[in-house]
Amino acid sequence: MAVDFKVIIVGRGMMGAAAARHLSGMIDGVALIGPGEPAERKSHHGVFASHYDEARITRSFDDNMVWAMLAARSLDRYREIEAKSGISFFSEAGCLFAGPPARPGRGYLGRALQVAEALDLDVETLLPAALRDRFPQFALDPSFNGYLEARRAGHINPRALVLAQTRLAEQAGVTVIDATVAAVRDEGTFVEVHANGKRYTAERVLVAAGGFSKFNDLLPDAIDVRVAARTVAFFELSERQMTIFSEMPSTIVFGDRDEDHVYILPPVGYPDGKTYLKIGGDLETRSFDTLEDIGAWFRSDGDLLERDHLVSTALRLMPALAGCPTTSAPCVATFTTSAYPYVGYTGSPRIAVLTGGNFVAAKSSDELGRLGAVIMTQGWLGAEDFGRELTPVFR
């Protein structure tokens, strides 16, 4: 039978939109289906996405070669995407890691320095005195070193990046459909996609719905992922505080305990006209197994105890934040059993999956989208594209 499209991509988030853009340069007959951001988060009872924000850290400095290369390949294309779309999303503010002095090959920082050397990344080591002089806005442990990736690092605006990817995909002929997919079904020689009461058909489908990939009836096999809660805290900055923190890089601070590890975004303007500094961590262990639970989480303000912990940590690390109004927001992270994204086919030769950011994939989303497009056209990923590492795992 004749189908509506050659490929349908389910999910208009960071990976799905990137996959649509890349695929548009490989084949015609592509559709991208997914809902936009809800106007009112707290009254919305559909699906959500974690890119509804203004800042995510981007950098190549990483203790894992695969993740470092996924990020570096994406960074290679940031400026081209901005130029072609007319949408700016990358702020080259640099990225600072602060923690105990690294030992070669030991711990995250020691391994990351080895990866940086292998990839010839420009990472400057700052000894404790130099770290304090360079970044006086921080009150760090006096024994800490800094590891600064000043170029090709900083933060991206995930909302703007998705918009840029979608605009370029549409300009190249991709059909963008604003709808929520309720089911994806392999009918033997084609795939049916049901969205907002309508039926679309395609030769193949790529499901890139983030944590929502495990819900509804999107995949023929149960994917082995854990969808976990995350809370972020925001400090509303005054003009004086914006001056103090305006030159800071994106920052990741390590400590002796897991609960001491935090990431910090420099001052960023938000749609409400205010400027915020954001801090988050990865301490929470709550996971979601139902669509109702994950929806309720996205409508909340996150975990208030975690918010209080983040606020107290921020005030210890950045005392000049004292007196700032604070708020919090929910997020989710989709963790895979391999600790790598999943990019590959399900038990159906017509339905593939692209998901599993593991809380660090926003910066790498363009390259992951390209790999999703390769799966749709080539059918597999070679060693140069980490095919073994990115193989999906199903229950």
GROMACS .gro file of C-alpha atoms in nm:
model
  395
    1MET     CA    1   0.000   0.000   0.000
    2ALA     CA    2   0.101   0.363  -0.045
    3VAL     CA    3   0.212   0.525   0.280
    4ASP     CA    4   0.186   0.885   0.391
    5PHE     CA    5   0.558   0.915   0.470
    6LYS     CA    6   0.880   0.726   0.433
    7VAL     CA    7   0.978   0.800   0.794
    8ILE     CA    8   0.785   0.939   1.087
    9ILE     CA    9   0.978   1.069   1.388
   10VAL     CA   10   0.777   1.061   1.710
   11GLY     CA   11   0.887   1.333   1.953
   12ARG     CA   12   0.966   1.702   1.888
   13GLY     CA   13   1.231   1.733   2.157
   14MET     CA   14   1.604   1.785   2.129
   15MET     CA   15   1.688   1.446   1.975
   16GLY     CA   16   1.376   1.415   1.760
   17ALA     CA   17   1.404   1.761   1.607
   18ALA     CA   18   1.773   1.702   1.536
   19ALA     CA   19   1.695   1.368   1.373
   20ALA     CA   20   1.438   1.537   1.151
   21ARG     CA   21   1.687   1.800   1.039
   22HIS     CA   22   1.956   1.546   0.955
   23LEU     CA   23   1.711   1.309   0.788
   24SER     CA   24   1.578   1.591   0.570
   25GLY     CA   25   1.917   1.604   0.400
   26MET     CA   26   1.917   1.230   0.333
   27ILE     CA   27   1.566   1.144   0.209
   28ASP     CA   28   1.233   1.306   0.136
   29GLY     CA   29   0.897   1.205   0.283
   30VAL     CA   30   0.979   1.277   0.649
   31ALA     CA   31   0.730   1.378   0.920
   32LEU     CA   32   0.800   1.499   1.274
   33ILE     CA   33   0.509   1.447   1.512
   34GLY     CA   34   0.483   1.577   1.866
   35PRO     CA   35   0.316   1.844   2.077
   36GLY     CA   36   0.460   2.185   2.150
   37GLU     CA   37   0.527   2.321   2.494
   38PRO     CA   38   0.207   2.364   2.698
   39ALA     CA   39   0.104   2.721   2.770
   40GLU     CA   40   0.031   2.642   3.136
   41ARG     CA   41   0.249   2.367   3.283
   42LYS     CA   42   0.055   2.323   3.606
   43SER     CA   43  -0.279   2.269   3.435
   44HIS     CA   44  -0.150   2.056   3.148
   45HIS     CA   45  -0.250   1.688   3.145
   46GLY     CA   46  -0.070   1.569   2.833
   47VAL     CA   47   0.294   1.480   2.778
   48PHE     CA   48   0.587   1.704   2.865
   49ALA     CA   49   0.952   1.743   2.770
   50SER     CA   50   1.260   1.832   2.969
   51HIS     CA   51   1.387   2.094   2.722
   52TYR     CA   52   1.138   2.354   2.843
   53ASP     CA   53   1.415   2.572   2.980
   54GLU     CA   54   1.665   2.840   2.880
   55ALA     CA   55   2.000   2.684   2.970
   56ARG     CA   56   2.187   2.354   2.964
   57ILE     CA   57   2.561   2.312   3.013
   58THR     CA   58   2.761   2.222   2.705
   59ARG     CA   59   3.122   2.103   2.699
   60SER     CA   60   3.338   1.822   2.562
   61PHE     CA   61   3.537   1.766   2.883
   62ASP     CA   62   3.414   1.427   3.003
   63ASP     CA   63   3.554   1.116   3.164
   64ASN     CA   64   3.403   0.895   2.893
   65MET     CA   65   3.534   0.895   2.535
   66VAL     CA   66   3.196   0.819   2.378
   67TRP     CA   67   3.017   1.103   2.555
   68ALA     CA   68   3.306   1.341   2.487
   69MET     CA   69   3.295   1.266   2.115
   70LEU     CA   70   2.916   1.291   2.094
   71ALA     CA   71   2.941   1.637   2.249
   72ALA     CA   72   3.235   1.747   2.033
   73ARG     CA   73   3.059   1.642   1.712
   74SER     CA   74   2.751   1.839   1.813
   75LEU     CA   75   2.958   2.144   1.907
   76ASP     CA   76   3.116   2.131   1.562
   77ARG     CA   77   2.775   2.214   1.413
   78TYR     CA   78   2.632   2.468   1.661
   79ARG     CA   79   2.741   2.780   1.472
   80GLU     CA   80   2.627   2.641   1.136
   81ILE     CA   81   2.282   2.563   1.277
   82GLU     CA   82   2.261   2.914   1.423
   83ALA     CA   83   2.367   3.076   1.096
   84LYS     CA   84   2.129   2.877   0.876
   85SER     CA   85   1.829   2.905   1.107
   86GLY     CA   86   1.883   3.263   1.220
   87ILE     CA   87   1.830   3.147   1.580
   88SER     CA   88   2.103   3.187   1.843
   89PHE     CA   89   2.123   2.922   2.112
   90PHE     CA   90   2.492   2.878   2.208
   91SER     CA   91   2.664   3.099   2.466
   92GLU     CA   92   3.039   3.035   2.475
   93ALA     CA   93   3.076   3.119   2.844
   94GLY     CA   94   3.318   2.833   2.910
   95CYS     CA   95   3.279   2.543   3.151
   96LEU     CA   96   3.463   2.508   3.481
   97PHE     CA   97   3.503   2.187   3.677
   98ALA     CA   98   3.612   2.237   4.040
   99GLY     CA   99   3.718   1.957   4.268
  100PRO     CA  100   3.999   1.782   4.451
  101PRO     CA  101   4.327   1.771   4.256
  102ALA     CA  102   4.297   1.510   3.984
  103ARG     CA  103   4.516   1.202   3.974
  104PRO     CA  104   4.579   1.058   3.627
  105GLY     CA  105   4.320   0.796   3.543
  106ARG     CA  106   4.162   0.812   3.890
  107GLY     CA  107   3.812   0.939   3.947
  108TYR     CA  108   3.605   1.149   3.711
  109LEU     CA  109   3.849   1.437   3.681
  110GLY     CA  110   4.154   1.216   3.635
  111ARG     CA  111   3.985   1.018   3.361
  112ALA     CA  112   3.849   1.334   3.198
  113LEU     CA  113   4.198   1.481   3.173
  114GLN     CA  114   4.313   1.168   2.991
  115VAL     CA  115   4.020   1.191   2.748
  116ALA     CA  116   4.092   1.562   2.697
  117GLU     CA  117   4.453   1.483   2.610
  118ALA     CA  118   4.347   1.210   2.365
  119LEU     CA  119   4.103   1.448   2.190
  120ASP     CA  120   4.338   1.748   2.213
  121LEU     CA  121   4.082   1.953   2.406
  122ASP     CA  122   4.191   2.293   2.533
  123VAL     CA  123   4.153   2.249   2.910
  124GLU     CA  124   4.341   2.476   3.149
  125THR     CA  125   4.432   2.352   3.497
  126LEU     CA  126   4.396   2.618   3.767
  127LEU     CA  127   4.571   2.554   4.097
  128PRO     CA  128   4.385   2.666   4.412
  129ALA     CA  129   4.527   3.021   4.428
  130ALA     CA  130   4.469   3.080   4.057
  131LEU     CA  131   4.118   2.938   4.084
  132ARG     CA  132   4.031   3.181   4.364
  133ASP     CA  133   4.179   3.477   4.177
  134ARG     CA  134   4.011   3.392   3.848
  135PHE     CA  135   3.664   3.325   3.990
  136PRO     CA  136   3.618   3.525   4.311
  137GLN     CA  137   3.240   3.479   4.301
  138PHE     CA  138   3.291   3.126   4.436
  139ALA     CA  139   3.381   3.020   4.792
  140LEU     CA  140   3.524   2.680   4.702
  141ASP     CA  141   3.718   2.436   4.915
  142PRO     CA  142   4.065   2.596   4.941
  143SER     CA  143   4.229   2.272   4.826
  144PHE     CA  144   4.027   2.249   4.503
  145ASN     CA  145   4.176   2.278   4.157
  146GLY     CA  146   3.987   2.412   3.859
  147TYR     CA  147   3.973   2.259   3.512
  148LEU     CA  148   3.852   2.518   3.264
  149GLU     CA  149   3.736   2.454   2.907
  150ALA     CA  150   3.707   2.817   2.801
  151ARG     CA  151   3.639   2.765   2.429
  152ARG     CA  152   3.368   2.552   2.269
  153ALA     CA  153   3.191   2.527   2.603
  154GLY     CA  154   2.934   2.716   2.804
  155HIS     CA  155   2.560   2.670   2.774
  156ILE     CA  156   2.289   2.623   2.516
  157ASN     CA  157   1.926   2.733   2.517
  158PRO     CA  158   1.738   2.406   2.464
  159ARG     CA  159   1.413   2.574   2.364
  160ALA     CA  160   1.594   2.779   2.099
  161LEU     CA  161   1.793   2.480   1.973
  162VAL     CA  162   1.476   2.276   1.922
  163LEU     CA  163   1.320   2.571   1.740
  164ALA     CA  164   1.626   2.605   1.516
  165GLN     CA  165   1.635   2.234   1.435
  166THR     CA  166   1.261   2.231   1.359
  167ARG     CA  167   1.280   2.543   1.141
  168LEU     CA  168   1.560   2.396   0.930
  169ALA     CA  169   1.380   2.062   0.902
  170GLU     CA  170   1.064   2.236   0.781
  171GLN     CA  171   1.260   2.445   0.532
  172ALA     CA  172   1.404   2.122   0.393
  173GLY     CA  173   1.061   1.969   0.342
  174VAL     CA  174   0.983   1.788   0.669
  175THR     CA  175   0.614   1.786   0.760
  176VAL     CA  176   0.575   1.898   1.122
  177ILE     CA  177   0.255   1.782   1.292
  178ASP     CA  178   0.153   1.930   1.627
  179ALA     CA  179  -0.006   1.628   1.792
  180THR     CA  180   0.047   1.374   2.068
  181VAL     CA  181   0.112   1.019   1.952
  182ALA     CA  182  -0.094   0.762   2.139
  183ALA     CA  183   0.015   0.444   1.959
  184VAL     CA  184   0.267   0.312   1.706
  185ARG     CA  185   0.184  -0.023   1.543
  186ASP     CA  186   0.376  -0.241   1.301
  187GLU     CA  187   0.121  -0.367   1.048
  188GLY     CA  188   0.357  -0.605   0.872
  189THR     CA  189   0.458  -0.401   0.568
  190PHE     CA  190   0.411  -0.052   0.711
  191VAL     CA  191   0.371   0.126   1.044
  192GLU     CA  192   0.062   0.306   1.174
  193VAL     CA  193   0.097   0.609   1.399
  194HIS     CA  194  -0.213   0.728   1.584
  195ALA     CA  195  -0.207   1.088   1.704
  196ASN     CA  196  -0.491   1.315   1.818
  197GLY     CA  197  -0.750   1.086   1.662
  198LYS     CA  198  -0.577   1.072   1.323
  199ARG     CA  199  -0.390   0.788   1.155
  200TYR     CA  200  -0.060   0.833   0.971
  201THR     CA  201   0.135   0.562   0.792
  202ALA     CA  202   0.505   0.526   0.719
  203GLU     CA  203   0.760   0.276   0.599
  204ARG     CA  204   0.958   0.322   0.922
  205VAL     CA  205   0.921   0.507   1.253
  206LEU     CA  206   1.179   0.650   1.492
  207VAL     CA  207   1.047   0.695   1.846
  208ALA     CA  208   1.238   0.980   2.014
  209ALA     CA  209   1.002   1.066   2.298
  210GLY     CA  210   1.251   1.085   2.585
  211GLY     CA  211   1.120   0.940   2.909
  212PHE     CA  212   0.775   0.913   2.756
  213SER     CA  213   0.908   0.648   2.514
  214LYS     CA  214   0.831   0.384   2.778
  215PHE     CA  215   0.469   0.494   2.817
  216ASN     CA  216   0.156   0.477   2.600
  217ASP     CA  217   0.192   0.224   2.319
  218LEU     CA  218   0.489   0.369   2.134
  219LEU     CA  219   0.721   0.069   2.115
  220PRO     CA  220   0.651  -0.299   2.041
  221ASP     CA  221   0.900  -0.405   2.312
  222ALA     CA  222   0.936  -0.272   2.666
  223ILE     CA  223   1.250  -0.061   2.670
  224ASP     CA  224   1.480  -0.096   2.970
  225VAL     CA  225   1.507   0.259   3.103
  226ARG     CA  226   1.453   0.431   3.435
  227VAL     CA  227   1.276   0.766   3.432
  228ALA     CA  228   1.399   0.956   3.736
  229ALA     CA  229   1.299   1.278   3.910
  230ARG     CA  230   1.526   1.580   3.916
  231THR     CA  231   1.473   1.917   4.085
  232VAL     CA  232   1.641   2.245   3.994
  233ALA     CA  233   1.653   2.566   4.198
  234PHE     CA  234   1.658   2.921   4.062
  235PHE     CA  235   1.796   3.238   4.220
  236GLU     CA  236   1.638   3.558   4.091
  237LEU     CA  237   1.925   3.805   4.056
  238SER     CA  238   1.928   4.174   4.129
  239GLU     CA  239   2.134   4.411   3.914
  240ARG     CA  240   2.413   4.404   4.172
  241GLN     CA  241   2.422   4.025   4.174
  242MET     CA  242   2.412   4.010   3.794
  243THR     CA  243   2.728   4.219   3.795
  244ILE     CA  244   2.897   3.980   4.040
  245PHE     CA  245   2.807   3.666   3.848
  246SER     CA  246   2.796   3.793   3.489
  247GLU     CA  247   3.144   3.668   3.399
  248MET     CA  248   3.115   3.323   3.552
  249PRO     CA  249   3.128   3.012   3.334
  250SER     CA  250   2.898   2.715   3.350
  251THR     CA  251   3.029   2.527   3.651
  252ILE     CA  252   3.034   2.175   3.790
  253VAL     CA  253   3.153   2.138   4.150
  254PHE     CA  254   3.265   1.805   4.292
  255GLY     CA  255   3.292   1.709   4.657
  256ASP     CA  256   3.368   1.417   4.884
  257ARG     CA  257   3.004   1.304   4.890
  258ASP     CA  258   2.759   1.248   4.603
  259GLU     CA  259   2.522   1.506   4.751
  260ASP     CA  260   2.796   1.767   4.722
  261HIS     CA  261   2.815   1.738   4.341
  262VAL     CA  262   2.621   2.018   4.172
  263TYR     CA  263   2.604   2.195   3.839
  264ILE     CA  264   2.552   2.571   3.811
  265LEU     CA  265   2.435   2.778   3.514
  266PRO     CA  266   2.548   3.142   3.495
  267PRO     CA  267   2.292   3.424   3.482
  268VAL     CA  268   2.042   3.372   3.201
  269GLY     CA  269   1.739   3.577   3.103
  270TYR     CA  270   1.405   3.395   3.112
  271PRO     CA  271   1.073   3.463   2.934
  272ASP     CA  272   0.930   3.634   3.243
  273GLY     CA  273   1.182   3.915   3.194
  274LYS     CA  274   1.391   3.818   3.497
  275THR     CA  275   1.746   3.686   3.518
  276TYR     CA  276   1.816   3.366   3.707
  277LEU     CA  277   2.113   3.161   3.819
  278LYS     CA  278   2.026   2.790   3.820
  279ILE     CA  279   2.166   2.505   4.028
  280GLY     CA  280   2.090   2.134   4.014
  281GLY     CA  281   2.222   1.800   4.131
  282ASP     CA  282   2.160   1.430   4.089
  283LEU     CA  283   2.081   1.310   4.440
  284GLU     CA  284   1.715   1.214   4.399
  285THR     CA  285   1.630   0.845   4.362
  286ARG     CA  286   1.256   0.867   4.282
  287SER     CA  287   1.153   0.693   3.959
  288PHE     CA  288   0.828   0.691   3.762
  289ASP     CA  289   0.650   0.384   3.633
  290THR     CA  290   0.318   0.532   3.524
  291LEU     CA  291   0.214   0.814   3.294
  292GLU     CA  292   0.000   0.959   3.574
  293ASP     CA  293   0.294   0.983   3.814
  294ILE     CA  294   0.529   1.149   3.567
  295GLY     CA  295   0.257   1.397   3.468
  296ALA     CA  296   0.193   1.489   3.831
  297TRP     CA  297   0.566   1.543   3.880
  298PHE     CA  298   0.591   1.781   3.584
  299ARG     CA  299   0.297   1.982   3.723
  300SER     CA  300   0.472   2.021   4.060
  301ASP     CA  301   0.754   2.247   4.179
  302GLY     CA  302   0.983   1.949   4.224
  303ASP     CA  303   1.095   1.810   4.557
  304LEU     CA  304   1.098   2.085   4.820
  305LEU     CA  305   1.357   1.911   5.038
  306GLU     CA  306   1.590   1.883   4.741
  307ARG     CA  307   1.522   2.249   4.661
  308ASP     CA  308   1.624   2.346   5.014
  309HIS     CA  309   1.940   2.136   4.987
  310LEU     CA  310   2.031   2.299   4.656
  311VAL     CA  311   1.966   2.647   4.793
  312SER     CA  312   2.186   2.588   5.099
  313THR     CA  313   2.461   2.440   4.879
  314ALA     CA  314   2.444   2.740   4.645
  315LEU     CA  315   2.468   2.986   4.932
  316ARG     CA  316   2.772   2.804   5.068
  317LEU     CA  317   2.944   2.808   4.728
  318MET     CA  318   2.827   3.158   4.626
  319PRO     CA  319   2.760   3.370   4.937
  320ALA     CA  320   2.670   3.675   4.728
  321LEU     CA  321   2.341   3.501   4.642
  322ALA     CA  322   2.213   3.573   4.993
  323GLY     CA  323   1.881   3.752   4.983
  324CYS     CA  324   1.782   3.637   4.633
  325PRO     CA  325   1.424   3.511   4.590
  326THR     CA  326   1.433   3.138   4.509
  327THR     CA  327   1.203   2.907   4.316
  328SER     CA  328   1.225   2.549   4.195
  329ALA     CA  329   1.108   2.338   3.904
  330PRO     CA  330   1.082   1.970   3.811
  331CYS     CA  331   1.274   1.783   3.546
  332VAL     CA  332   1.325   1.418   3.458
  333ALA     CA  333   1.626   1.219   3.344
  334THR     CA  334   1.602   0.899   3.142
  335PHE     CA  335   1.868   0.649   3.243
  336THR     CA  336   1.964   0.342   3.040
  337THR     CA  337   2.123   0.020   3.162
  338SER     CA  338   2.432   0.088   2.949
  339ALA     CA  339   2.468   0.452   3.066
  340TYR     CA  340   2.469   0.543   2.695
  341PRO     CA  341   2.178   0.658   2.477
  342TYR     CA  342   1.981   0.391   2.294
  343VAL     CA  343   1.989   0.425   1.914
  344GLY     CA  344   1.862   0.124   1.723
  345TYR     CA  345   1.578  -0.100   1.618
  346THR     CA  346   1.327  -0.276   1.837
  347GLY     CA  347   1.207  -0.629   1.763
  348SER     CA  348   1.033  -0.472   1.465
  349PRO     CA  349   1.251  -0.400   1.160
  350ARG     CA  350   1.032  -0.094   1.098
  351ILE     CA  351   1.033   0.071   1.442
  352ALA     CA  352   1.350   0.214   1.600
  353VAL     CA  353   1.414   0.407   1.920
  354LEU     CA  354   1.631   0.708   2.007
  355THR     CA  355   1.626   0.787   2.378
  356GLY     CA  356   1.820   0.780   2.704
  357GLY     CA  357   1.991   1.109   2.774
  358ASN     CA  358   2.127   0.987   3.110
  359PHE     CA  359   2.103   1.347   3.239
  360VAL     CA  360   2.388   1.470   3.017
  361ALA     CA  361   2.269   1.451   2.655
  362ALA     CA  362   2.133   1.799   2.582
  363LYS     CA  363   2.477   1.914   2.465
  364SER     CA  364   2.506   1.606   2.240
  365SER     CA  365   2.154   1.610   2.098
  366ASP     CA  366   2.250   1.713   1.746
  367GLU     CA  367   2.491   1.423   1.700
  368LEU     CA  368   2.243   1.182   1.856
  369GLY     CA  369   1.982   1.307   1.611
  370ARG     CA  370   2.224   1.242   1.326
  371LEU     CA  371   2.274   0.886   1.451
  372GLY     CA  372   1.896   0.841   1.459
  373ALA     CA  373   1.884   0.954   1.096
  374VAL     CA  374   2.161   0.706   1.009
  375ILE     CA  375   1.960   0.424   1.166
  376MET     CA  376   1.659   0.522   0.956
  377THR     CA  377   1.857   0.523   0.630
  378GLN     CA  378   2.141   0.276   0.678
  379GLY     CA  379   1.975   0.043   0.928
  380TRP     CA  380   2.271   0.016   1.166
  381LEU     CA  381   2.550   0.212   1.329
  382GLY     CA  382   2.913   0.130   1.259
  383ALA     CA  383   3.195   0.129   1.512
  384GLU     CA  384   3.279   0.491   1.426
  385ASP     CA  385   2.926   0.579   1.539
  386PHE     CA  386   2.940   0.366   1.854
  387GLY     CA  387   2.696   0.105   1.730
  388ARG     CA  388   2.787  -0.146   2.001
  389GLU     CA  389   2.771   0.105   2.285
  390LEU     CA  390   2.437   0.255   2.173
  391THR     CA  391   2.253  -0.074   2.118
  392PRO     CA  392   1.909  -0.058   2.286
  393VAL     CA  393   1.824  -0.294   2.570
  394PHE     CA  394   1.472  -0.428   2.613
  395ARG     CA  395   1.312  -0.604   2.904
   0.00000   0.00000   0.00000
